[in-house]
């Protein structure tokens, strides 16, 4: 697809950063340029600085709750087939707001600032082509991009049926590294609750049930090894009944020069908890995706922010995560495959 020139930020400085493969600085450059020239973004990032949060400590990990009114559109987005078909795609480059600029990354992606942030710096990496959200075919690009963004940013993927607000348009998100608590907690979680299903000199894969979430943690410096491991897990997961389009998952991924990639895969049983659909007083607008499950739970309404407590978080997380029985079967199956 031909990108309209006026949408691309392409001054001398950006060109020089990109030719040096310095995407971290290019990302930062895009952010600073947009926050100075785009009123909506300036306003929403200023508001984010004064936002209310509260924290809960569970055994070995932390969850934060963020009261973020600007996220209401994303949290309550209608993502069923009909709603998606009847709206204009907001990630296609020709539909972006006038003020929004992009930087090309990889062969088929542009990076964009997210004007409705959760992270101190929040980005969307959107495919140049209008094609469905799908991880298996785009996983290599996902890993490559997370490497390009290290050491300052973490990359996130939400499945089409469990958190992506544009299930019809392939995209990732990126944000400030270590802002999501699980990035700090993951080694502890692995020690306390992990079952290692694959381990050799190149790769370690663990299954973790921390009582609230069911996740798989892959660590390796070898891209090819991670891709093989991910495909094996995906194929095994796909054999279990669930979403027809893609087995439900959310990913959080970062890269470290010494230790390589850390890929966290949250396994899901449903998109939204029951309380999301209740009426009036009983309704709680929490729609968990990768960032929430990673430990920054977004509540766009103040009444929900106030009501959220440890018990409610526990209930919601358990409800939307894969059930214990299936998780345990899957762990065994994958362990056998890796043998
Ligand atoms: Zn599109």
Coordinates of C-alpha atoms and ligand atoms in Angstrom, one line a residue:
X1 CA 0.0 0.0 0.0
X2 CA 1.2 3.5 -0.9
X3 CA 1.4 5.7 2.2
X4 CA 0.4 9.4 1.7
X5 CA 3.6 11.4 2.1
X6 CA 2.0 14.0 4.4
X7 CA 1.3 11.3 7.0
X8 CA 4.9 10.3 7.4
X9 CA 7.3 12.1 9.7
X10 CA 10.3 12.1 7.6
X11 CA 12.6 15.0 8.6
X12 CA 16.4 14.7 8.5
X13 CA 16.6 13.6 12.2
X14 CA 14.1 10.8 11.8
X15 CA 15.8 9.6 8.6
X16 CA 19.2 9.5 10.4
X17 CA 17.9 7.7 13.4
X18 CA 16.2 5.1 11.3
X19 CA 19.2 4.6 9.0
X20 CA 21.2 3.8 12.3
X21 CA 18.4 1.4 13.3
X22 CA 17.8 3.5 16.4
X23 CA 14.1 3.0 16.6
X24 CA 14.0 3.7 20.3
X25 CA 15.1 7.3 19.7
X26 CA 12.8 7.5 16.6
X27 CA 9.9 6.5 18.8
X28 CA 10.8 9.1 21.4
X29 CA 11.2 11.7 18.6
X30 CA 7.7 10.9 17.2
X31 CA 6.3 11.2 20.7
X32 CA 7.9 14.6 21.4
X33 CA 7.0 16.0 18.0
X34 CA 3.3 14.9 18.3
X35 CA 2.8 16.0 21.9
X36 CA 3.8 19.5 20.8
X37 CA 1.7 19.7 17.8
X38 CA -1.5 17.7 18.6
X39 CA -3.8 19.3 21.1
X40 CA -5.8 16.2 22.0
X41 CA -2.6 14.3 22.7
X42 CA -1.1 17.1 24.8
X43 CA -4.3 17.3 26.8
X44 CA -4.6 13.6 27.5
X45 CA -1.0 13.1 28.4
X46 CA -1.2 16.0 30.8
X47 CA -4.3 14.5 32.4
X48 CA -2.5 11.1 32.7
X49 CA 0.1 12.7 35.0
X50 CA -2.6 13.5 37.6
X51 CA -4.5 10.3 37.3
X52 CA -5.6 8.3 40.4
X53 CA -4.2 4.9 40.9
X54 CA -4.4 2.3 43.7
X55 CA -2.4 -0.9 44.2
X56 CA -3.1 -4.4 45.5
X57 CA -0.5 -6.9 46.5
X58 CA -1.2 -10.6 46.0
X59 CA 1.2 -13.4 46.8
X60 CA 4.3 -12.6 44.8
X61 CA 2.8 -10.0 42.5
X62 CA 1.2 -6.6 42.3
X63 CA -1.9 -5.2 40.5
X64 CA -2.5 -1.5 40.0
X65 CA -5.8 0.0 39.2
X66 CA -5.8 3.1 37.0
X67 CA -8.8 5.5 36.9
X68 CA -8.6 6.7 33.3
X69 CA -11.7 8.4 31.8
X70 CA -10.3 8.8 28.4
X71 CA -10.2 5.0 27.9
X72 CA -14.0 4.8 27.9
X73 CA -14.2 4.3 24.1
X74 CA -11.7 1.6 24.0
X75 CA -13.0 -0.3 27.1
X76 CA -16.6 -0.3 25.9
X77 CA -15.8 -0.8 22.2
X78 CA -18.3 -2.9 20.3
X79 CA -16.2 -5.5 18.6
X80 CA -18.8 -8.0 17.3
X81 CA -18.7 -8.6 13.5
X82 CA -21.6 -6.3 12.6
X83 CA -20.4 -3.3 14.6
X84 CA -16.9 -3.7 13.1
X85 CA -18.3 -4.0 9.6
X86 CA -20.5 -0.9 9.9
X87 CA -17.8 1.5 11.1
X88 CA -14.9 3.1 9.3
X89 CA -11.6 1.4 10.3
X90 CA -9.7 3.8 12.6
X91 CA -6.3 2.2 12.0
X92 CA -6.3 2.5 8.2
X93 CA -3.9 5.2 7.4
X94 CA -6.3 7.2 5.3
X95 CA -8.7 7.5 8.2
X96 CA -6.2 8.8 10.8
X97 CA -6.8 12.2 12.3
X98 CA -5.4 15.2 10.4
X99 CA -2.7 15.9 13.1
X100 CA -1.5 12.3 13.4
X101 CA 1.9 11.5 12.0
X102 CA 3.6 8.1 11.5
X103 CA 7.0 6.6 11.2
X104 CA 7.6 3.5 9.0
X105 CA 8.9 0.4 10.8
X106 CA 9.7 -2.9 9.3
X107 CA 8.2 -3.6 5.9
X108 CA 4.6 -3.3 6.6
X109 CA 4.1 -1.3 9.7
X110 CA 3.8 2.3 10.9
X111 CA 4.2 3.5 14.5
X112 CA 1.7 6.0 15.8
X113 CA 1.3 7.8 19.1
X114 CA -1.8 6.6 21.0
X115 CA -3.7 9.8 22.0
X116 CA -5.6 7.9 24.7
X117 CA -2.7 6.7 26.8
X118 CA -2.4 4.1 29.6
X119 CA 1.5 4.2 29.6
X120 CA 3.5 7.4 30.1
X121 CA 4.4 6.9 26.4
X122 CA 1.9 4.8 24.5
X123 CA 2.1 3.8 20.8
X124 CA 0.2 1.8 18.3
X125 CA 2.1 -0.2 15.6
X126 CA -0.4 -0.6 12.8
X127 CA -0.1 -2.7 9.7
X128 CA -0.1 -0.7 6.4
X129 CA -2.6 -3.2 5.1
X130 CA -6.2 -3.6 6.3
X131 CA -5.9 -7.3 7.4
X132 CA -7.3 -9.2 10.4
X133 CA -5.7 -9.2 13.8
X134 CA -3.8 -12.5 13.9
X135 CA -0.7 -13.5 15.8
X136 CA 0.6 -16.7 14.2
X137 CA 1.6 -15.2 10.9
X138 CA 2.8 -11.9 12.4
X139 CA 4.7 -13.4 15.4
X140 CA 8.2 -13.0 13.8
X141 CA 7.5 -9.3 13.2
X142 CA 6.2 -9.0 16.7
X143 CA 9.6 -10.3 18.0
X144 CA 11.6 -8.2 15.6
X145 CA 9.8 -5.1 16.6
X146 CA 10.2 -5.7 20.3
X147 CA 14.0 -6.0 19.7
X148 CA 14.0 -2.7 17.7
X149 CA 12.2 -1.0 20.6
X150 CA 14.5 -2.3 23.4
X151 CA 15.6 -1.1 25.8
X152 CA 12.9 1.5 26.4
X153 CA 9.7 0.0 25.3
X154 CA 7.6 -3.2 25.7
X155 CA 5.4 -4.6 23.0
X156 CA 1.9 -5.9 23.5
X157 CA -0.6 -7.9 21.4
X158 CA -4.3 -8.4 22.1
X159 CA -6.2 -11.2 20.3
X160 CA -9.1 -10.4 18.0
X161 CA -11.6 -11.9 20.5
X162 CA -10.0 -10.8 23.7
X163 CA -9.1 -7.2 23.8
X164 CA -8.2 -5.8 20.4
X165 CA -10.5 -2.8 19.7
X166 CA -9.8 -3.2 16.0
X167 CA -10.1 -7.0 15.4
X168 CA -10.2 -6.3 11.6
X169 CA -6.8 -4.5 11.4
X170 CA -3.5 -6.0 12.5
X171 CA -1.8 -4.0 15.2
X172 CA 0.4 -4.1 18.3
X173 CA 0.8 -1.6 21.1
X174 CA 4.0 -0.5 22.8
X175 CA 4.6 1.4 26.0
X176 CA 7.2 2.4 28.5
X177 CA 9.2 -0.6 29.7
X178 CA 8.6 -1.9 33.2
X179 CA 5.4 0.1 33.6
X180 CA 3.4 -3.1 33.6
X181 CA 4.1 -4.8 37.0
X182 CA 4.3 -8.3 35.6
X183 CA 7.6 -7.3 33.9
X184 CA 9.1 -6.9 37.4
X185 CA 7.2 -9.8 38.9
X186 CA 7.7 -12.5 36.3
X187 CA 10.8 -14.2 37.6
X188 CA 9.3 -14.3 41.1
X189 CA 6.1 -15.8 39.6
X190 CA 8.1 -18.4 37.8
X191 CA 10.0 -19.4 41.0
X192 CA 6.8 -19.5 43.1
X193 CA 4.3 -21.0 40.7
X194 CA 6.1 -22.0 37.5
X195 CA 6.3 -25.5 35.9
X196 CA 9.1 -25.7 33.4
X197 CA 7.9 -27.6 30.2
X198 CA 10.9 -26.9 28.0
X199 CA 14.5 -26.2 29.0
X200 CA 17.8 -26.4 27.1
X201 CA 20.8 -24.2 26.5
X202 CA 18.7 -22.0 24.2
X203 CA 15.3 -21.6 25.7
X204 CA 13.2 -21.9 28.8
X205 CA 9.4 -22.2 28.7
X206 CA 7.3 -22.2 31.9
X207 CA 3.6 -22.6 32.7
X208 CA 2.5 -20.3 35.5
X209 CA -0.8 -20.4 37.4
X210 CA -0.6 -17.7 40.1
X211 CA -4.1 -18.2 41.3
X212 CA -5.6 -15.3 39.2
X213 CA -4.0 -15.8 35.8
X214 CA -2.8 -18.6 33.5
X215 CA 0.2 -17.7 31.6
X216 CA 3.1 -19.1 29.6
X217 CA 6.6 -17.5 29.9
X218 CA 9.2 -18.0 27.2
X219 CA 12.8 -16.8 27.6
X220 CA 15.4 -17.1 24.9
X221 CA 18.1 -15.2 23.0
X222 CA 17.2 -17.2 19.8
X223 CA 14.4 -15.8 17.7
X224 CA 14.0 -19.1 15.8
X225 CA 13.7 -21.1 19.0
X226 CA 11.0 -18.8 20.3
X227 CA 9.1 -19.0 17.1
X228 CA 9.2 -22.8 17.2
X229 CA 8.1 -23.0 20.7
X230 CA 5.3 -20.5 20.2
X231 CA 4.0 -22.4 17.2
X232 CA 3.9 -25.6 19.2
X233 CA 2.0 -24.0 22.1
X234 CA -0.4 -22.3 19.6
X235 CA -1.2 -25.5 17.8
X236 CA -1.8 -27.4 21.1
X237 CA -3.9 -24.6 22.4
X238 CA -5.9 -24.4 19.2
X239 CA -7.0 -28.0 19.5
X240 CA -9.0 -27.1 22.6
X241 CA -12.5 -25.9 22.0
X242 CA -12.8 -22.1 22.1
X243 CA -12.7 -19.2 19.7
X244 CA -12.9 -20.4 16.1
X245 CA -10.8 -17.6 14.7
X246 CA -7.7 -17.6 17.0
X247 CA -7.2 -19.2 20.4
X248 CA -7.7 -16.4 22.9
X249 CA -4.5 -14.9 24.1
X250 CA -2.8 -11.6 25.0
X251 CA 1.0 -11.1 24.8
X252 CA 3.5 -8.9 26.5
X253 CA 7.1 -9.0 25.1
X254 CA 10.3 -7.2 25.7
X255 CA 13.9 -7.7 24.7
X256 CA 17.1 -7.4 26.7
X257 CA 20.6 -7.4 25.1
X258 CA 22.0 -9.9 27.6
X259 CA 19.0 -12.2 28.2
X260 CA 17.1 -11.9 25.0
X261 CA 13.4 -12.0 24.7
X262 CA 10.8 -12.4 27.5
X263 CA 7.4 -13.4 26.0
X264 CA 4.4 -13.6 28.4
X265 CA 1.3 -15.3 27.0
X266 CA -2.0 -14.9 28.9
X267 CA -4.4 -17.6 28.1
X268 CA -8.1 -16.7 28.1
X269 CA -11.5 -18.2 28.4
X270 CA -13.6 -15.1 27.6
X271 CA -13.4 -11.5 26.4
X272 CA -15.2 -9.7 29.2
X273 CA -16.4 -10.7 32.7
X274 CA -20.1 -11.0 33.5
X275 CA -20.2 -7.8 35.5
X276 CA -19.4 -5.9 32.3
X277 CA -22.8 -6.8 30.9
X278 CA -24.9 -6.2 34.1
X279 CA -27.3 -3.3 34.5
X280 CA -26.9 -0.1 36.3
X281 CA -25.5 -0.5 39.8
X282 CA -24.1 -4.0 39.3
X283 CA -22.2 -3.0 36.1
X284 CA -18.5 -2.7 36.3
X285 CA -16.7 -1.5 33.2
X286 CA -13.5 -3.5 33.2
X287 CA -12.5 -5.2 29.9
X288 CA -9.3 -7.0 30.5
X289 CA -6.6 -7.2 27.8
X290 CA -2.8 -7.5 27.9
X291 CA -2.0 -4.4 29.9
X292 CA -4.8 -5.1 32.5
X293 CA -3.7 -8.8 32.9
X294 CA -0.1 -7.6 33.2
X295 CA -1.1 -5.6 36.2
X296 CA -2.5 -2.2 35.1
X297 CA -6.2 -2.5 35.3
X298 CA -8.0 0.3 33.6
X299 CA -11.3 1.7 34.9
X300 CA -12.7 4.5 32.8
X301 CA -15.5 5.3 35.4
X302 CA -14.9 6.7 38.8
X303 CA -17.6 4.5 40.5
X304 CA -15.8 1.4 39.2
X305 CA -12.4 2.7 40.3
X306 CA -13.8 3.2 43.8
X307 CA -15.5 -0.2 44.0
X308 CA -12.6 -2.3 42.8
X309 CA -11.0 -4.3 45.6
X310 CA -8.8 -7.4 45.9
X311 CA -11.7 -9.7 45.8
X312 CA -13.3 -8.2 42.7
X313 CA -9.9 -8.3 40.8
X314 CA -9.5 -11.9 41.8
X315 CA -13.0 -12.8 40.5
X316 CA -12.6 -10.9 37.2
X317 CA -9.1 -12.3 36.5
X318 CA -10.1 -15.9 37.2
X319 CA -13.3 -15.5 35.2
X320 CA -11.6 -14.3 32.0
X321 CA -8.5 -16.6 32.3
X322 CA -8.4 -20.1 30.9
X323 CA -9.8 -22.6 33.4
X324 CA -7.5 -24.6 35.6
X325 CA -8.4 -28.0 34.2
X326 CA -7.7 -27.0 30.5
X327 CA -4.6 -25.2 31.5
X328 CA -3.3 -28.3 33.3
X329 CA -4.1 -30.6 30.3
X330 CA -2.5 -28.1 28.0
X331 CA 0.7 -28.0 30.1
X332 CA 1.0 -31.8 29.9
X333 CA 0.4 -31.9 26.2
X334 CA 2.9 -29.2 25.4
X335 CA 5.5 -30.8 27.7
X336 CA 5.1 -34.1 25.7
X337 CA 5.5 -32.2 22.5
X338 CA 8.8 -30.7 23.7
X339 CA 10.2 -34.0 24.7
Ligands
LIG1 ZN1 -8.0 -0.8 8.6

